[in-house]
GROMACS .gro file of C-alpha atoms in nm:
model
  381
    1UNK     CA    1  23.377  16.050  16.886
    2UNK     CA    2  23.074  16.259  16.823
    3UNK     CA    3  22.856  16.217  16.484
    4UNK     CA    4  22.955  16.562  16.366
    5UNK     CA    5  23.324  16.472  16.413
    6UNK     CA    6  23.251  16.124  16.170
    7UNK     CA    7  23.073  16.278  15.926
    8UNK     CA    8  23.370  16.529  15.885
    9UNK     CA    9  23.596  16.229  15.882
   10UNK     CA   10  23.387  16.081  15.575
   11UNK     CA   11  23.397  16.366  15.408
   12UNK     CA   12  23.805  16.439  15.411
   13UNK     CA   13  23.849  16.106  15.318
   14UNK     CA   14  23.682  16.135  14.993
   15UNK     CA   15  23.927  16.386  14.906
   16UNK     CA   16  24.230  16.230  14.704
   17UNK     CA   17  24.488  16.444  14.741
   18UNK     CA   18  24.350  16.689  15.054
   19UNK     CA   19  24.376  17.071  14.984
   20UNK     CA   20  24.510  17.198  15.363
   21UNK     CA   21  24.356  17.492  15.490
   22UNK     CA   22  24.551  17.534  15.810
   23UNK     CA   23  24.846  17.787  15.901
   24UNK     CA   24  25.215  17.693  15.907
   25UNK     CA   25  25.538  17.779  15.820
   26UNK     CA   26  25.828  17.539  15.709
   27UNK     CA   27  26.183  17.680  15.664
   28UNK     CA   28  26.316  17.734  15.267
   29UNK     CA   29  26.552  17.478  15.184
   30UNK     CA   30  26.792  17.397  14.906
   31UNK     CA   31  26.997  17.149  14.779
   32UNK     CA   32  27.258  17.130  14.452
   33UNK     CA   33  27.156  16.738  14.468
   34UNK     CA   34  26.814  16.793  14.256
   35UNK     CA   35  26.691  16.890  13.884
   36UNK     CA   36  26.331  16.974  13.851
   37UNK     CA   37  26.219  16.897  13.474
   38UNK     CA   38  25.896  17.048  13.381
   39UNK     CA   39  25.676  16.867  13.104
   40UNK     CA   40  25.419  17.152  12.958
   41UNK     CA   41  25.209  16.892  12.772
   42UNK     CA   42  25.122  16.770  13.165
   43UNK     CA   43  24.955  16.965  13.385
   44UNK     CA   44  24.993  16.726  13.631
   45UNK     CA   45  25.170  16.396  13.699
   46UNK     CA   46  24.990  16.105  13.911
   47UNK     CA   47  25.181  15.833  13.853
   48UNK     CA   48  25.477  15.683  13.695
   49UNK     CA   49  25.642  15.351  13.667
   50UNK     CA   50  26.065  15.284  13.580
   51UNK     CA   51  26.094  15.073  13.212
   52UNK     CA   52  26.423  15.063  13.225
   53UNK     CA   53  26.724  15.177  13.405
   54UNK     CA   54  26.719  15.477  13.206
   55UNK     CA   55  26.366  15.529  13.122
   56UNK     CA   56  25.990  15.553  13.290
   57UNK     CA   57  25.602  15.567  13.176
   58UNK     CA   58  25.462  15.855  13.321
   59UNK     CA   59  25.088  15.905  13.333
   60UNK     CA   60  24.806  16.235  13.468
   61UNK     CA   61  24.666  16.485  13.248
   62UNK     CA   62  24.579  16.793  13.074
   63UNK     CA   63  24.342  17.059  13.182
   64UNK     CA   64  24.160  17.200  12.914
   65UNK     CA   65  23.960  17.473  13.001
   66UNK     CA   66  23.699  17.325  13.213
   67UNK     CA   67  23.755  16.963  13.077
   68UNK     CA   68  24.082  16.720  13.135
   69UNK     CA   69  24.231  16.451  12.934
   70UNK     CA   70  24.402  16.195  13.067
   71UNK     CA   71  24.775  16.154  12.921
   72UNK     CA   72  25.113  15.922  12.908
   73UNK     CA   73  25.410  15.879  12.834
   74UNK     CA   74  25.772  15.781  12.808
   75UNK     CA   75  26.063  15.972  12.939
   76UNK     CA   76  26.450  15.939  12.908
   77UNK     CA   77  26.637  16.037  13.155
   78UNK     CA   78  26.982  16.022  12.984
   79UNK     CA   79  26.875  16.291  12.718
   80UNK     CA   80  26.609  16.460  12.865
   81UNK     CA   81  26.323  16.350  12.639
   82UNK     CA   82  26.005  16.285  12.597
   83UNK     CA   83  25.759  16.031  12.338
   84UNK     CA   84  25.391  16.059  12.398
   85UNK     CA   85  25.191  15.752  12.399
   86UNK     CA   86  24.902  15.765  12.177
   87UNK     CA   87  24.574  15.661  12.365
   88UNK     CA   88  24.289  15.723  12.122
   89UNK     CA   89  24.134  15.972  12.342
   90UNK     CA   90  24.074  15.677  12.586
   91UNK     CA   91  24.056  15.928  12.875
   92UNK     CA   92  23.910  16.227  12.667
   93UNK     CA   93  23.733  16.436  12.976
   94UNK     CA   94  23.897  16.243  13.248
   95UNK     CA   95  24.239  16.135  13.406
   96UNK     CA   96  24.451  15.858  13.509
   97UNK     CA   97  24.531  15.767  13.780
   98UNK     CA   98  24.749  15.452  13.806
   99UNK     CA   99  24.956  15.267  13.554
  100UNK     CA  100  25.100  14.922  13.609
  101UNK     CA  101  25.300  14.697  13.382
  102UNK     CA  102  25.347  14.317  13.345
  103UNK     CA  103  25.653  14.349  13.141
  104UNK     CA  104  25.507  14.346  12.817
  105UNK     CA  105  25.226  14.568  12.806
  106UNK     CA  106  25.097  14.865  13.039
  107UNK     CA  107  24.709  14.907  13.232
  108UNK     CA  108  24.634  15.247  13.256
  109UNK     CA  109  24.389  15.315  13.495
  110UNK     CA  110  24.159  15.647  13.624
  111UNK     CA  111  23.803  15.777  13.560
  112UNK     CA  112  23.653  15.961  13.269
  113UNK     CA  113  23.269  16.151  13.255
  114UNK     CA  114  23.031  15.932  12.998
  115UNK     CA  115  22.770  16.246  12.987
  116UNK     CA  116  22.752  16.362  13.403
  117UNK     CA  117  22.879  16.044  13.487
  118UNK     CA  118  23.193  15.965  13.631
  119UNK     CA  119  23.262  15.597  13.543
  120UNK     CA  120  23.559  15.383  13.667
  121UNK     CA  121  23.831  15.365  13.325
  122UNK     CA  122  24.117  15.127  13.251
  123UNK     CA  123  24.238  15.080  12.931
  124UNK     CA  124  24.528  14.813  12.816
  125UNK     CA  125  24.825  14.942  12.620
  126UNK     CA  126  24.984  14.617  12.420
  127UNK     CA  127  25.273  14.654  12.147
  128UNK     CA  128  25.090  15.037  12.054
  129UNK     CA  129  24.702  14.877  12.025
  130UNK     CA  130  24.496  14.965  12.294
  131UNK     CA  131  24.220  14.688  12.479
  132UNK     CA  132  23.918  14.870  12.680
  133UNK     CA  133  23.881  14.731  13.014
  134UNK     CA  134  23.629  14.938  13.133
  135UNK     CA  135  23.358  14.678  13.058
  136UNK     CA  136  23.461  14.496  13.380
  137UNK     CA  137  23.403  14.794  13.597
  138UNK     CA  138  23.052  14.869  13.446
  139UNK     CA  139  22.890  14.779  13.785
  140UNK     CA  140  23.063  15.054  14.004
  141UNK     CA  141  22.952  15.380  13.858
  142UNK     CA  142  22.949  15.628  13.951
  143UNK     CA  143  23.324  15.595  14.082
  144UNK     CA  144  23.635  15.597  14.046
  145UNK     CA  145  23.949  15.341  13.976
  146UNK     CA  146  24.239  15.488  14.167
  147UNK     CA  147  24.489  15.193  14.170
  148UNK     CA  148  24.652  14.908  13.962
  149UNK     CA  149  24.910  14.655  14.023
  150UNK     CA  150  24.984  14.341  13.835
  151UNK     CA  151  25.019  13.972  14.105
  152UNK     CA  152  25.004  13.637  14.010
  153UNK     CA  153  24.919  13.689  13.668
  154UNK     CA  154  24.626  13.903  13.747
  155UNK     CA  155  24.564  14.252  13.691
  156UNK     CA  156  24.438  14.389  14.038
  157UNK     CA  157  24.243  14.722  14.040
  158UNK     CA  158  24.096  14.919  14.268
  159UNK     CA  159  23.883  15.212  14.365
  160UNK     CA  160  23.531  15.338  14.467
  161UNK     CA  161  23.158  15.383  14.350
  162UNK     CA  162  22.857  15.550  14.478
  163UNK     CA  163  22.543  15.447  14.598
  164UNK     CA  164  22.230  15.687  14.635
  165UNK     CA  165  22.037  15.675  14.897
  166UNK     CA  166  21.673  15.869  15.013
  167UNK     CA  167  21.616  15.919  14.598
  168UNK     CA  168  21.931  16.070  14.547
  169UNK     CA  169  21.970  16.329  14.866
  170UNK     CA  170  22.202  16.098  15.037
  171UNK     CA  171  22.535  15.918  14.894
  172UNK     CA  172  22.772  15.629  15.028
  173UNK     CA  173  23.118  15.561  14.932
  174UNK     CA  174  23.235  15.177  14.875
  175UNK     CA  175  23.556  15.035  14.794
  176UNK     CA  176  23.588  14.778  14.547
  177UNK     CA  177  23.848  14.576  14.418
  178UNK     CA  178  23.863  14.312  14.066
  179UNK     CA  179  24.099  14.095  13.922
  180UNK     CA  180  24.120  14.055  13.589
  181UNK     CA  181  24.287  13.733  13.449
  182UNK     CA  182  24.270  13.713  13.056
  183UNK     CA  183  23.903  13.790  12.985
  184UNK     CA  184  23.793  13.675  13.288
  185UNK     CA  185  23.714  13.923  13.613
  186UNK     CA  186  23.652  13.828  13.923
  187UNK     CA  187  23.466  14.085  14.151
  188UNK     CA  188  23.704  14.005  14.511
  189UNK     CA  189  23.444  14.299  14.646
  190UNK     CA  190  23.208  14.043  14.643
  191UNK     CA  191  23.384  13.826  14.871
  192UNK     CA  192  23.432  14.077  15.111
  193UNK     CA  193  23.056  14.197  15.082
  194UNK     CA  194  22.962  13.812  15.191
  195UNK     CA  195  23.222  13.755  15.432
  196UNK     CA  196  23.098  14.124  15.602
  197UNK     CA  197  22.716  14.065  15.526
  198UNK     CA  198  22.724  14.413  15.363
  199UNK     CA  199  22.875  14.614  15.107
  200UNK     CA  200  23.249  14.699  15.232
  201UNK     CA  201  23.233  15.142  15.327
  202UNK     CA  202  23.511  15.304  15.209
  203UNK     CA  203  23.840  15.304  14.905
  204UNK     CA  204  24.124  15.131  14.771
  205UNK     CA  205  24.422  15.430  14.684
  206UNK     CA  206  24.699  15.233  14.683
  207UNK     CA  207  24.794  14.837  14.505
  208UNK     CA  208  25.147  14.689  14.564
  209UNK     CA  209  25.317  14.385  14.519
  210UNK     CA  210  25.602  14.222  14.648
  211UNK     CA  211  25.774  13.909  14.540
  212UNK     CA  212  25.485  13.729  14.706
  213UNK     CA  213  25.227  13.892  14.814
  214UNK     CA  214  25.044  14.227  14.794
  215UNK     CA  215  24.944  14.504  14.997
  216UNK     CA  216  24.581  14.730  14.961
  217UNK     CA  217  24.530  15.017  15.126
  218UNK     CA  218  24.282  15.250  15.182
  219UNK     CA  219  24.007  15.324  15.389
  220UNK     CA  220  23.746  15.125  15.580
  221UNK     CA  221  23.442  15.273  15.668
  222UNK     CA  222  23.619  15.612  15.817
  223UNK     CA  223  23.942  15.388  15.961
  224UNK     CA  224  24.302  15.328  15.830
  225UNK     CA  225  24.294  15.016  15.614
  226UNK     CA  226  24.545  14.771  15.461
  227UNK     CA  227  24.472  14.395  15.367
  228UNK     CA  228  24.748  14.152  15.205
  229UNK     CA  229  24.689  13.885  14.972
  230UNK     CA  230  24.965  13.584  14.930
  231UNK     CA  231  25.025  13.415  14.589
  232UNK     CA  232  24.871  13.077  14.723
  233UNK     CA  233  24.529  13.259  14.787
  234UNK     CA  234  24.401  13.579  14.615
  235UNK     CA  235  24.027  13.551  14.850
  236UNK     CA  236  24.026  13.850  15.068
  237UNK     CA  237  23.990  13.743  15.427
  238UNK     CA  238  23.800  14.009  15.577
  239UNK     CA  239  23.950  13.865  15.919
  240UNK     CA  240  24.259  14.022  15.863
  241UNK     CA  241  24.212  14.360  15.758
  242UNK     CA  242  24.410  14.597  15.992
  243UNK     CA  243  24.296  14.908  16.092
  244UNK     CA  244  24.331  15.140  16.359
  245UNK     CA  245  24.272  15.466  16.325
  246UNK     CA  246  24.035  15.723  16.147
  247UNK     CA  247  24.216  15.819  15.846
  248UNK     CA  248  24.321  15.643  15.506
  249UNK     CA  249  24.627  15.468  15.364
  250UNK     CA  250  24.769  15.624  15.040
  251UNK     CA  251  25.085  15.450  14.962
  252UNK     CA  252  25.269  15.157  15.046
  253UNK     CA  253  25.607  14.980  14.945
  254UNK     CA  254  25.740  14.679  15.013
  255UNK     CA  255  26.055  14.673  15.333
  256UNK     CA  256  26.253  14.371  15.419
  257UNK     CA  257  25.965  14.128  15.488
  258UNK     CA  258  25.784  14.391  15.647
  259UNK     CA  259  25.562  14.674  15.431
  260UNK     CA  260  25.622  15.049  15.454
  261UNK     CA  261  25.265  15.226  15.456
  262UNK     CA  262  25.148  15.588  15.475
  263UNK     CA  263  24.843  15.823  15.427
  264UNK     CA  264  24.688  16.061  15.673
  265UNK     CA  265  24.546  15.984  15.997
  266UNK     CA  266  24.262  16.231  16.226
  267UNK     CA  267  24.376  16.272  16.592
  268UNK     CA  268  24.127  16.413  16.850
  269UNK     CA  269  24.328  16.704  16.806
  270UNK     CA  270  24.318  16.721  16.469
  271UNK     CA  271  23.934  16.682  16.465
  272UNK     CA  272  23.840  16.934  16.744
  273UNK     CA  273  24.010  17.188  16.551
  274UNK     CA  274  23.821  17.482  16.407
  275UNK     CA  275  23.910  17.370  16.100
  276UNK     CA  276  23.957  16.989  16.099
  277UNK     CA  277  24.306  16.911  15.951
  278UNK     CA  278  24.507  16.562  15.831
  279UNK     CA  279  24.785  16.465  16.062
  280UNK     CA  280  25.081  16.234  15.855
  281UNK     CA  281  25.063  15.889  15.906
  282UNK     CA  282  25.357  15.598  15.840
  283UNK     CA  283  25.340  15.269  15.993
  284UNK     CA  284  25.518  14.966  15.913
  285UNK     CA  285  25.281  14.684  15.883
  286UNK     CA  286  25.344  14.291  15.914
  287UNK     CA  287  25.137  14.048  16.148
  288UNK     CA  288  25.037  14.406  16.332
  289UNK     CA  289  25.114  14.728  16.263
  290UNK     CA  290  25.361  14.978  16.410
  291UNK     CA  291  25.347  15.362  16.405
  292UNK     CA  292  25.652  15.560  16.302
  293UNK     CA  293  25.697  15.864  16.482
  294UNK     CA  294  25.802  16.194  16.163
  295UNK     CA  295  25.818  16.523  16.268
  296UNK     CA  296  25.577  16.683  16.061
  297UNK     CA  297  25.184  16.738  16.272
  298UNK     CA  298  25.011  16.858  15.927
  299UNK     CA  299  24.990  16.734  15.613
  300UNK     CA  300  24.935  16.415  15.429
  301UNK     CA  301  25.225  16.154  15.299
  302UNK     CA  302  25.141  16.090  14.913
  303UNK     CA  303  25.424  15.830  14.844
  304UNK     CA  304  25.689  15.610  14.984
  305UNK     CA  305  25.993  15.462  14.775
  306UNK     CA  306  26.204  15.207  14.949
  307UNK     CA  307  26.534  15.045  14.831
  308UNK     CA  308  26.723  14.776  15.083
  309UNK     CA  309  26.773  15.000  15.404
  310UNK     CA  310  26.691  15.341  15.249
  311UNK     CA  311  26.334  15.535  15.258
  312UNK     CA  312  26.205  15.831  15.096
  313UNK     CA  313  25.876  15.959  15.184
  314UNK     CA  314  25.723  16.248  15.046
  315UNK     CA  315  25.473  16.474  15.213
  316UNK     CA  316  25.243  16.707  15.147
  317UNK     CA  317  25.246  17.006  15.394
  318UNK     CA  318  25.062  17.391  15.416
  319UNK     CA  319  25.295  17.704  15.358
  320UNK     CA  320  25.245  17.998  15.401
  321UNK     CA  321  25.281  18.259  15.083
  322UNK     CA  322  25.202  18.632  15.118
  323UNK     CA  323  24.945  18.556  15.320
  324UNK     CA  324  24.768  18.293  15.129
  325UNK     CA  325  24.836  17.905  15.221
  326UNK     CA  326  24.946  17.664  14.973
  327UNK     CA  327  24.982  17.293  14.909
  328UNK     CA  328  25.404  17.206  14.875
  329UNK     CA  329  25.596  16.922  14.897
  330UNK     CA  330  25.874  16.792  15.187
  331UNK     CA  331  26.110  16.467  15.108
  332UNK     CA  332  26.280  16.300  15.358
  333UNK     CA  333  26.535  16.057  15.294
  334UNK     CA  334  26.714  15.813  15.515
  335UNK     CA  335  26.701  15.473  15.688
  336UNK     CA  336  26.390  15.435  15.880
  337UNK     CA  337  26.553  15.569  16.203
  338UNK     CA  338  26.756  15.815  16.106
  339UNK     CA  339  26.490  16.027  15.843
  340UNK     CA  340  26.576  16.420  15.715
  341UNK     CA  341  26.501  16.629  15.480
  342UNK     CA  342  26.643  16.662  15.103
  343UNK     CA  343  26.432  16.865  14.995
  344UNK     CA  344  26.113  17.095  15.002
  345UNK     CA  345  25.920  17.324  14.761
  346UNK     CA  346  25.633  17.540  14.860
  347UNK     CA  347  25.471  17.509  14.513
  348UNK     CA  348  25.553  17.157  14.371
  349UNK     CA  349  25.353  16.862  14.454
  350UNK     CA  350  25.495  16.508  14.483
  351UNK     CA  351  25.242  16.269  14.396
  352UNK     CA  352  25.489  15.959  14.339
  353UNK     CA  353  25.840  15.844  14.448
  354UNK     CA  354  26.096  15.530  14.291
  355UNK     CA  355  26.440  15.474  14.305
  356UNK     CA  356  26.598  15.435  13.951
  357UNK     CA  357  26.964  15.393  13.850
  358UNK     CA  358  27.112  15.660  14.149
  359UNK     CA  359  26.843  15.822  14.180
  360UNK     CA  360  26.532  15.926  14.367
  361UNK     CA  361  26.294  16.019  14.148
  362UNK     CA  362  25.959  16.200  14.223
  363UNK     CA  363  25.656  16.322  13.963
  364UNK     CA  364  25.390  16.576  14.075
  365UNK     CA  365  25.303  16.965  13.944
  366UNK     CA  366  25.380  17.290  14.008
  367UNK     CA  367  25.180  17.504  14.081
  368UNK     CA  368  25.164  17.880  13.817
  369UNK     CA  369  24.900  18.084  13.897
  370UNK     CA  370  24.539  17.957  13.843
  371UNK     CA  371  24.753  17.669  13.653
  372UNK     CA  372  24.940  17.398  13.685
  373UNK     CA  373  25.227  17.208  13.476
  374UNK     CA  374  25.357  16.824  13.529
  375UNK     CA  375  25.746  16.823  13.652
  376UNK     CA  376  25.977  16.581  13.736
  377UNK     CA  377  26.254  16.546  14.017
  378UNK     CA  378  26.554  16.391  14.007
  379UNK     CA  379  26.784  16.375  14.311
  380UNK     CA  380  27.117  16.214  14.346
  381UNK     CA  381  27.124  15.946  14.607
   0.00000   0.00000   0.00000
């Protein structure tokens, strides 16, 4: 692969949440299975996580203008409402990104501008007072914290930062990755900087744990990425980072002892292209990793729910719309083998999937003109 085929690599992958410039056209489908709820006071929905069998903290934002403000949340499912969470304009000018729970109290996580700064942000939500934890990221701006999870009694987070090169003309992107454990952090990027003799290229998207162990994903250097850390030993063992393939890992949930994974991945194909487009990637991953064949060749897969034998992966794909192309959303439901599709929208992002009490539910935005407003999707499994 050439050096003008990497450096477009490098560049897509800094991209969260790619915007696809490519043509294609994906029947209209409908279902009487779904609601879509639409929450004004969002104008987009990142992340959620279920509270209850009725109930879930939802977390994004709110554009203002040319500024955002990063919001939360609880909402009830059983009568359709809504109580906003009151963070102190902890995310004034910013967004989050992540939210994770340890049963008692929630981490919010995202990035905020301090001046023309964009600084890593995670703030602790505890019986309604709220705990900066910022202060522990204070050595990776400018950057980014795009995932949280809590394991073994640690708060994991991840993300990236910057580094300037040539006095400022040039800029690379490194991962990093803390635990925090009471009011103690420990910097696990550092262990990985040793073990590699240099600072580790790349992100960290996605946190997840299982009963005992959890998965990071992301992207190394320009390659596919996903690492697993057991309960016994939270050191990152550079040794047995799996990658495979230039792209990035977005997602991830736990399946039988394996892991479910997906992102986007850049085939030859894909790259050669006149303009360079994301190909869906879902593996399952274990002591290697195994690509599952979907039959969508564009788009990227934002999130994957799992619950005993049944999947749901959702995927963003290009339509096109009186001539212009937008950004929608495809589900597909199903056992691993036997995956269709429930649903599809040509305006309405997915950015998160969980199963909760029957149902699949999904968070995202629709798009309304030059705007957007958070929604939520409830399907009947």
């Amino acid at each position: 692969m050439n050096s003008k085929n990497m450096k477009i690599i490098s560049i897509a992958l800094v991209v969260f949440f790619i915007i696809l410039l490519v043509s294609a056209i994906y029947s209209t489908y409908f279902s009487e299975n779904y609601s879509i709820i639409y929450l004004p006071k969002f104008s987009k929905i990142v992340s959620f996580i279920p509270i209850s069998s009725n109930s879930i903290l939802i977390a994004g934002n709110e554009i203002l203008g040319n500024t955002t403000e990063g919001l939360a949340g609880i909402y009830y499912i059983n009568n359709n409402s809504f109580i906003d969470l009151n963070l102190n304009g902890s995310f004034d000018n910013g967004s989050i990104y992540s939210v994770a729970s340890n049963g008692s109290s929630y981490l919010f996580v995202g990035a905020k501008y301090i001046g023309t700064e964009l600084v890593p942000t995670a703030f602790l939500y505890d019986n309604g007072k709220i705990y900066n934890y910022s202060k522990y990221f204070s050595s990776f701006a400018p950057g980014q914290a795009f995932a949280a999870d809590w394991f073994n009694r640690t708060w994991l987070v991840g993300g990236d930062f910057v580094i300037y090169q040539s006095g400022g003309q040039h800029s690379i992107m490194f991962m990093f990755l803390v635990g925090i454990k009471g009011n103690e952090a420990i910097d696990y990027t550092k262990n990985i900087s040793m073990e590699l003799g240099e600072l580790p290229e790349g992100e960290i998207f996605t946190i997840n744990n299982s009963s005992n162990e959890v998965l990071i994903g992301g992207s190394f250097s320009i390659y596919t990425s996903v690492f697993l850390l057991s309960n016994e030993n939270l050191n990152v063992d550079p040794s047995t980072i799996l990658y495979k393939t230039p792209g990035s890992i977005l997602t991830a949930s736990p399946y039988g002892k394996l892991w479910l994974a997906g992102g986007m991945e850049f085939t030859p194909q894909s790259v050669e292209a006149p303009q360079p487009y994301p190909v869906p990637y879902l593996i399952t991953v274990g002591n290697n990793i195994s690509q599952i064949n979907i039959p969508y060749k564009i788009g990227v897969i934002t999130s994957i729910a799992t619950e005993s034998d049944k999947i749901a992966v959702a995927i963003r794909v290009p339509f096109s719309q009186y001539q212009n192309i937008t950004g929608g959303s495809v589900i597909l439901y199903g056992k691993l083998s036997s995956l269709s599709k429930v649903y599809q929208s040509e305006d309405i992002s997915i950015n998160q999937l969980s199963f909760i009490h029957g149902y699949l539910l999904g968070v995202g935005y629709k798009i309304a003109g030059n705007n957007s407003v958070g929604v939520l999707l409830l399907y009947k499994v």
